Amino acid sequence: MSQDTPAGTRGSDRVGRAGRSTRPPLQPRPPQLAGLALDVDALIDDPSTRVIVCCGSGGVGKTTTAAALALRAAGRGRRVAVMTIDPARRLAQSLGLVHLDNTPRAVPGIQRGSTGQPTGSLDAMMLDMKRTFDEVVQAHATPEKAEQILANPFYIALSSSFAGTQEYMAMEKLGQLHEQRLPGGEPRWNLIVVDTPPSRSALDFLDAPQRLGSFLDGRFIRLLLAPAKAGGRAYLKVVSTGMSIARSALGKILGTKLLDDVQTLVAALDTMFGGFRKRADVTYALLQQAGTAFLVVASPERDALREAGYFVDRLRADDMPLAGVVINRLVRAANASISAEEALRAVERSDDEVVAGMLRVHAATAHTAARHLEAADRFASRHPGVPIVTVPMAAVDVHDLPGLNEIGAALAAGGHN
């Protein structure tokens, strides 16, 4: 989840006795791109914003962005829950927690924001897809039926590794968090920030509910359920004959024991299928509501920006509320007035190896900065009307609250000239 940095720039944070971080500051803020600027503070301060979904391809800093947004919103008076899917499990350390699990846990040390508003609160959790799947089963089945399902070997495999399970359960957990209420009936959290799963495709989590519904409605499932749904003796005889042939063929492919586990599970899940589909529909509708805001996160690299472009188009096609795009980790030269070419020419004239080495580093940084800015400008020109915020590369790993606060401040500053 950390902000990756160029070789030689990583370092450990040091905290002074007064408790202030002595980490190197973020690189100078990149110039604002032409076009619409994304006002992050206006987004998180708007009480009508109830859900922020950070999405994009893997490795672009979605987790850092989600955590930084949540922390900044809490400091500005919102009651926030942030849900992450972070295999490295470093978010807990960043937020000052011993560990994160499937239950939201309070993050200590939320500081008052610059607005002077009362300090809000921040709870953080890390998705456990199997536990979430178990909770869905327990909510939609009798205790006896739930126990039968949870012990089924095929269910254990399905809930742990079935394609789309993590994405579907992320959306399921979002729905659960959104429905939780305080004793007086007020929402427990008035802002939920979601870090979407690190899928091979950034579009997977939008497709997951439909994909699971297709699985539940598929021919294979209907075939396995047919004997239980047979209405008459003649029909049952035909179905049984067909099932015997199909079972023999499937048994040779899957193995008799696995087929038994699958059929037993499907029969047990039959009464729950409607609940699964209904929950998927409700969560998908939540994603389309005006109170939801999608932030597409990308790095200034060709593949990541291309994926971000696909996501922007897909969100628009599905009528999802797109708030804007975060172009993360832009490299910015400390002295933009000296180009890479000028620095390399100066190297040839220099007799001082130290100065020459510094000039070479500047040349490499300036070259990368120019490439990043060109890529970001190209993306902005291809997607007019989409608000964009740029965030500079962090000088060191982000793994504590001061670091996340700096990223949050950079997100807020990056949308203003």
XYZ file of C-alpha atoms in Angstrom:
417
model
C 0.000 0.000 0.000
C 2.975 2.263 0.252
C 3.868 4.944 -2.205
C 6.749 3.456 -4.175
C 9.787 5.667 -4.559
C 12.807 5.734 -6.879
C 15.871 3.771 -5.850
C 17.895 5.470 -3.193
C 15.055 7.591 -1.800
C 13.556 5.175 0.723
C 14.230 5.705 4.389
C 12.829 5.145 7.852
C 10.602 7.736 9.506
C 11.948 9.397 12.602
C 9.641 10.972 15.143
C 10.975 13.739 17.368
C 10.385 14.006 21.086
C 7.539 16.430 20.484
C 5.815 13.718 18.435
C 6.221 15.474 15.080
C 7.420 13.435 12.134
C 10.800 14.439 10.688
C 10.152 12.541 7.440
C 11.294 14.263 4.252
C 8.463 16.331 2.745
C 6.619 15.271 -0.360
C 8.180 16.386 -3.602
C 7.044 19.802 -4.891
C 3.427 19.784 -6.017
C 3.031 19.135 -9.746
C 1.457 21.889 -11.807
C -2.309 21.647 -12.158
C -3.392 19.964 -15.365
C -5.592 21.774 -17.815
C -9.267 21.063 -17.294
C -11.403 20.406 -14.229
C -9.731 20.110 -10.816
C -11.040 17.646 -8.257
C -11.747 19.358 -4.922
C -11.168 16.502 -2.475
C -12.070 18.499 0.655
C -15.381 19.574 -0.869
C -16.123 15.929 -1.654
C -15.421 14.599 1.841
C -17.039 17.584 3.594
C -20.313 17.187 1.679
C -22.720 15.425 4.084
C -24.534 13.869 1.134
C -21.385 11.896 0.282
C -21.942 8.605 2.105
C -19.694 6.174 0.200
C -16.366 6.720 -1.578
C -15.103 3.810 -3.678
C -11.416 3.916 -4.622
C -10.862 1.755 -7.687
C -8.221 1.168 -10.324
C -5.643 -1.389 -11.377
C -3.293 -3.034 -8.876
C -0.187 -1.327 -7.550
C -1.272 2.280 -8.033
C -1.749 3.218 -4.364
C -5.487 2.582 -3.890
C -5.026 1.456 -0.291
C -2.896 4.463 0.611
C -5.364 6.791 -1.079
C -8.369 5.218 0.679
C -6.693 5.372 4.092
C -5.520 8.954 3.578
C -8.984 10.099 2.455
C -10.624 8.384 5.420
C -8.151 9.893 7.891
C -8.580 13.384 6.454
C -12.379 13.101 6.496
C -12.313 11.985 10.153
C -10.103 14.950 11.010
C -12.695 17.206 9.401
C -15.564 15.898 11.503
C -16.933 12.849 9.652
C -17.671 9.484 11.285
C -15.718 7.279 8.903
C -15.245 3.570 8.280
C -12.509 2.485 5.869
C -12.539 -1.021 4.439
C -9.423 -2.274 2.746
C -8.268 -5.386 0.948
C -4.526 -5.296 1.590
C -2.558 -8.549 1.261
C 0.586 -6.914 2.712
C -1.382 -6.090 5.877
C 0.583 -2.884 6.440
C -2.449 -0.638 6.774
C -2.890 -1.691 10.401
C 0.591 -0.412 11.200
C -0.056 2.838 9.313
C -3.198 3.439 11.361
C -1.536 2.593 14.674
C -3.438 -0.674 15.160
C -1.981 -4.029 16.152
C -3.987 -5.780 13.460
C -7.065 -5.457 11.287
C -9.763 -8.048 10.703
C -13.333 -8.321 9.472
C -14.678 -6.150 12.318
C -14.220 -2.350 12.176
C -11.806 -1.174 14.894
C -11.361 2.366 16.178
C -8.217 4.193 15.042
C -6.711 6.276 17.877
C -5.116 9.697 17.544
C -7.458 11.391 15.059
C -6.386 15.047 14.976
C -8.614 18.072 14.570
C -8.612 19.337 11.023
C -7.883 22.851 9.822
C -11.597 23.640 9.533
C -11.926 23.824 13.312
C -14.801 21.347 13.218
C -15.188 18.817 16.035
C -12.949 15.837 15.508
C -14.710 12.922 13.895
C -13.917 9.232 14.253
C -12.285 6.569 12.132
C -12.852 2.810 12.213
C -10.820 0.506 9.970
C -11.275 -3.079 8.857
C -9.698 -5.548 6.447
C -12.002 -7.779 4.425
C -12.002 -11.463 5.304
C -13.920 -12.838 2.345
C -14.525 -16.304 3.821
C -15.793 -14.917 7.119
C -18.058 -12.507 5.219
C -19.387 -15.388 3.107
C -20.009 -17.344 6.323
C -21.948 -14.388 7.750
C -24.140 -14.291 4.638
C -24.884 -18.020 4.985
C -25.710 -17.656 8.685
C -28.003 -14.705 7.962
C -30.009 -16.521 5.267
C -30.213 -20.083 6.628
C -31.443 -21.855 9.732
C -28.704 -22.757 12.255
C -28.888 -26.433 11.229
C -28.729 -25.653 7.515
C -25.924 -23.114 8.042
C -23.868 -25.680 9.949
C -24.332 -28.176 7.117
C -23.252 -25.621 4.510
C -20.231 -24.313 6.431
C -18.872 -27.832 6.898
C -19.249 -28.772 3.229
C -15.807 -29.244 1.577
C -16.934 -27.693 -1.695
C -18.324 -24.655 0.148
C -14.977 -24.189 1.897
C -13.266 -24.126 -1.498
C -15.989 -21.934 -3.033
C -15.869 -19.338 -0.249
C -12.080 -19.157 -0.327
C -11.138 -19.222 -3.986
C -14.100 -19.061 -6.382
C -13.509 -16.449 -9.097
C -15.227 -13.228 -8.070
C -15.846 -14.243 -4.446
C -13.557 -11.546 -3.023
C -15.110 -8.850 -5.202
C -18.659 -9.954 -4.368
C -17.901 -10.127 -0.635
C -16.341 -6.668 -0.716
C -19.634 -5.332 -2.017
C -21.563 -7.467 0.490
C -19.522 -6.039 3.378
C -20.098 -2.516 2.052
C -23.829 -3.168 2.221
C -23.518 -4.440 5.800
C -21.558 -1.386 6.926
C -24.017 0.951 5.215
C -26.952 -0.620 7.069
C -25.482 -0.429 10.597
C -27.205 2.079 12.890
C -26.564 3.766 16.228
C -29.111 3.233 19.049
C -31.031 6.358 17.958
C -31.376 5.092 14.406
C -28.687 7.345 12.921
C -26.127 5.667 10.617
C -23.155 4.406 12.592
C -20.849 5.885 9.947
C -21.783 8.847 7.776
C -18.931 8.108 5.368
C -17.612 4.722 4.218
C -14.403 4.567 2.179
C -13.809 1.360 0.209
C -10.516 0.102 -1.173
C -11.492 -2.297 -3.955
C -9.801 -5.702 -4.361
C -6.463 -5.983 -6.212
C -8.043 -7.772 -9.160
C -6.313 -8.578 -12.437
C -8.882 -6.303 -14.018
C -10.063 -3.111 -12.361
C -13.583 -3.881 -13.602
C -13.959 -7.194 -11.750
C -15.748 -5.923 -8.672
C -18.488 -4.274 -10.765
C -19.097 -7.568 -12.537
C -18.899 -9.791 -9.447
C -22.579 -9.626 -8.350
C -23.785 -10.410 -11.873
C -21.176 -13.170 -12.239
C -22.279 -14.812 -8.998
C -25.917 -14.498 -10.052
C -25.084 -16.150 -13.378
C -23.376 -18.980 -11.512
C -26.427 -19.502 -9.300
C -28.732 -19.466 -12.325
C -26.451 -21.539 -14.534
C -27.352 -24.798 -16.250
C -25.006 -26.806 -14.048
C -26.732 -25.585 -10.890
C -30.205 -26.174 -12.350
C -29.159 -29.671 -13.397
C -27.987 -30.502 -9.884
C -31.229 -29.127 -8.415
C -33.510 -30.905 -10.880
C -34.227 -34.052 -8.828
C -35.271 -32.018 -5.811
C -37.609 -29.921 -7.954
C -39.172 -32.765 -9.978
C -42.937 -32.483 -9.841
C -44.319 -35.856 -10.924
C -43.330 -39.519 -11.195
C -43.043 -39.538 -14.978
C -41.056 -36.310 -14.923
C -38.959 -37.593 -12.037
C -38.158 -40.759 -13.989
C -37.004 -38.754 -17.007
C -34.983 -36.379 -14.810
C -33.458 -39.265 -12.848
C -32.418 -41.038 -16.049
C -30.879 -37.820 -17.358
C -29.184 -37.186 -14.060
C -27.713 -40.670 -13.993
C -26.128 -40.111 -17.401
C -24.965 -36.616 -16.474
C -23.721 -37.744 -13.079
C -21.714 -40.560 -14.630
C -20.078 -38.163 -17.066
C -19.416 -35.513 -14.416
C -18.161 -38.135 -11.986
C -15.471 -39.172 -14.443
C -14.409 -35.527 -14.846
C -14.738 -34.244 -11.278
C -14.596 -37.382 -9.202
C -17.545 -38.926 -7.373
C -16.660 -37.443 -3.951
C -16.389 -33.889 -5.292
C -19.632 -34.258 -7.225
C -21.389 -35.474 -4.055
C -20.076 -32.432 -2.158
C -21.225 -30.069 -4.906
C -24.716 -31.565 -5.139
C -25.138 -31.578 -1.360
C -24.067 -27.935 -1.170
C -26.318 -26.847 -4.021
C -29.321 -28.525 -2.415
C -28.539 -26.810 0.902
C -28.033 -23.428 -0.775
C -31.202 -23.637 -2.851
C -33.324 -21.655 -0.390
C -30.594 -19.006 -0.136
C -30.114 -18.251 -3.826
C -32.850 -15.636 -3.841
C -31.192 -13.921 -0.889
C -27.853 -13.814 -2.694
C -29.378 -12.290 -5.792
C -31.405 -9.769 -3.802
C -28.344 -8.661 -1.822
C -26.357 -8.284 -5.035
C -29.098 -6.126 -6.540
C -29.364 -3.952 -3.407
C -25.603 -3.369 -3.254
C -25.406 -2.588 -6.963
C -28.204 -0.040 -6.505
C -26.257 1.488 -3.593
C -23.272 1.973 -5.887
C -25.473 3.923 -8.326
C -26.941 6.275 -5.717
C -26.062 9.976 -5.707
C -24.454 9.591 -2.252
C -21.776 7.287 -3.688
C -18.630 8.709 -5.286
C -16.158 6.707 -7.342
C -12.527 7.792 -7.384
C -10.421 6.119 -10.046
C -6.801 5.868 -8.857
C -3.963 5.550 -11.360
C -0.226 6.050 -11.564
C 1.244 8.166 -14.387
C 2.226 5.074 -16.371
C 0.760 4.014 -19.705
C -0.866 0.749 -18.605
C -2.340 2.193 -15.403
C -3.764 5.225 -17.215
C -5.200 3.024 -19.965
C -6.929 0.903 -17.313
C -8.170 4.091 -15.629
C -9.607 5.211 -18.969
C -11.465 1.904 -19.334
C -12.851 2.326 -15.831
C -14.009 5.906 -16.475
C -15.847 4.721 -19.604
C -17.364 1.750 -17.781
C -18.585 3.840 -14.842
C -20.250 6.245 -17.222
C -21.829 3.415 -19.198
C -23.255 1.898 -15.985
C -24.483 5.284 -14.680
C -22.148 5.087 -11.706
C -21.393 8.447 -9.996
C -17.799 9.262 -10.986
C -16.268 11.941 -8.745
C -12.915 12.090 -10.510
C -9.490 10.587 -11.079
C -6.478 10.575 -8.772
C -3.191 10.449 -10.701
C -0.861 9.252 -8.018
C 2.936 9.219 -7.569
C 3.914 11.919 -10.024
C 7.650 12.541 -9.915
C 8.489 16.237 -9.791
C 11.999 17.682 -10.175
C 13.126 19.900 -7.292
C 14.214 22.589 -9.770
C 11.885 22.533 -12.762
C 13.771 25.398 -14.442
C 16.692 23.073 -15.291
C 15.775 20.516 -17.942
C 17.255 17.043 -18.201
C 19.215 18.071 -21.313
C 20.665 21.139 -19.594
C 21.715 19.055 -16.608
C 23.489 16.492 -18.820
C 25.307 19.234 -20.712
C 26.446 20.664 -17.380
C 27.793 17.214 -16.405
C 30.148 17.300 -19.384
C 31.533 20.657 -18.259
C 31.894 19.750 -14.590
C 35.192 18.639 -13.041
C 33.591 17.880 -9.665
C 32.371 14.275 -9.428
C 29.950 15.091 -6.616
C 28.363 17.920 -8.591
C 28.322 15.768 -11.723
C 26.587 12.975 -9.814
C 23.940 15.357 -8.493
C 23.355 16.679 -11.989
C 22.901 13.148 -13.341
C 20.325 12.415 -10.635
C 18.523 15.647 -11.479
C 18.576 14.780 -15.184
C 17.026 11.362 -14.518
C 14.397 12.883 -12.215
C 13.569 15.685 -14.666
C 13.219 13.175 -17.500
C 10.793 11.043 -15.440
C 8.881 14.146 -14.316
C 8.426 15.293 -17.912
C 7.245 11.835 -18.971
C 4.758 11.659 -16.075
C 3.367 15.113 -16.757
C 3.007 14.362 -20.467
C 1.131 11.134 -19.685
C -1.168 12.909 -17.224
C -1.860 15.725 -19.695
C -2.636 13.195 -22.423
C -5.105 11.410 -20.124
C -6.790 14.714 -19.214
C -7.171 15.667 -22.887
C -8.723 12.279 -23.689
C -11.255 12.559 -20.857
C -12.514 16.147 -20.852
C -14.985 16.939 -18.126
C -13.503 14.413 -15.672
C -12.134 16.161 -12.543
C -8.505 15.211 -11.878
C -6.203 15.594 -8.890
C -2.479 14.873 -9.000
C -0.453 13.626 -6.043
C 3.357 13.808 -5.947
C 5.611 10.884 -5.147
C 6.245 10.409 -1.444
C 9.884 10.593 -0.414
C 9.639 7.544 1.865
C 7.318 4.628 2.611
C 4.000 5.706 4.083
C 3.432 3.586 7.164
C 2.153 5.842 9.951
C -0.518 8.462 10.623
C 1.732 11.485 9.857
C 2.536 9.935 6.476
C -1.139 9.338 5.716
C -1.931 12.892 6.821
C 0.647 14.189 4.336
C -0.908 12.169 1.519
C -4.344 13.506 2.503
C -3.032 17.080 2.453
C -1.446 16.447 -0.967
C -4.772 15.110 -2.270
C -6.520 18.266 -1.062
C -3.821 20.605 -2.403
C -3.473 18.824 -5.729
C -6.886 19.930 -6.897
C -6.145 23.647 -6.565
C -3.944 25.983 -8.533
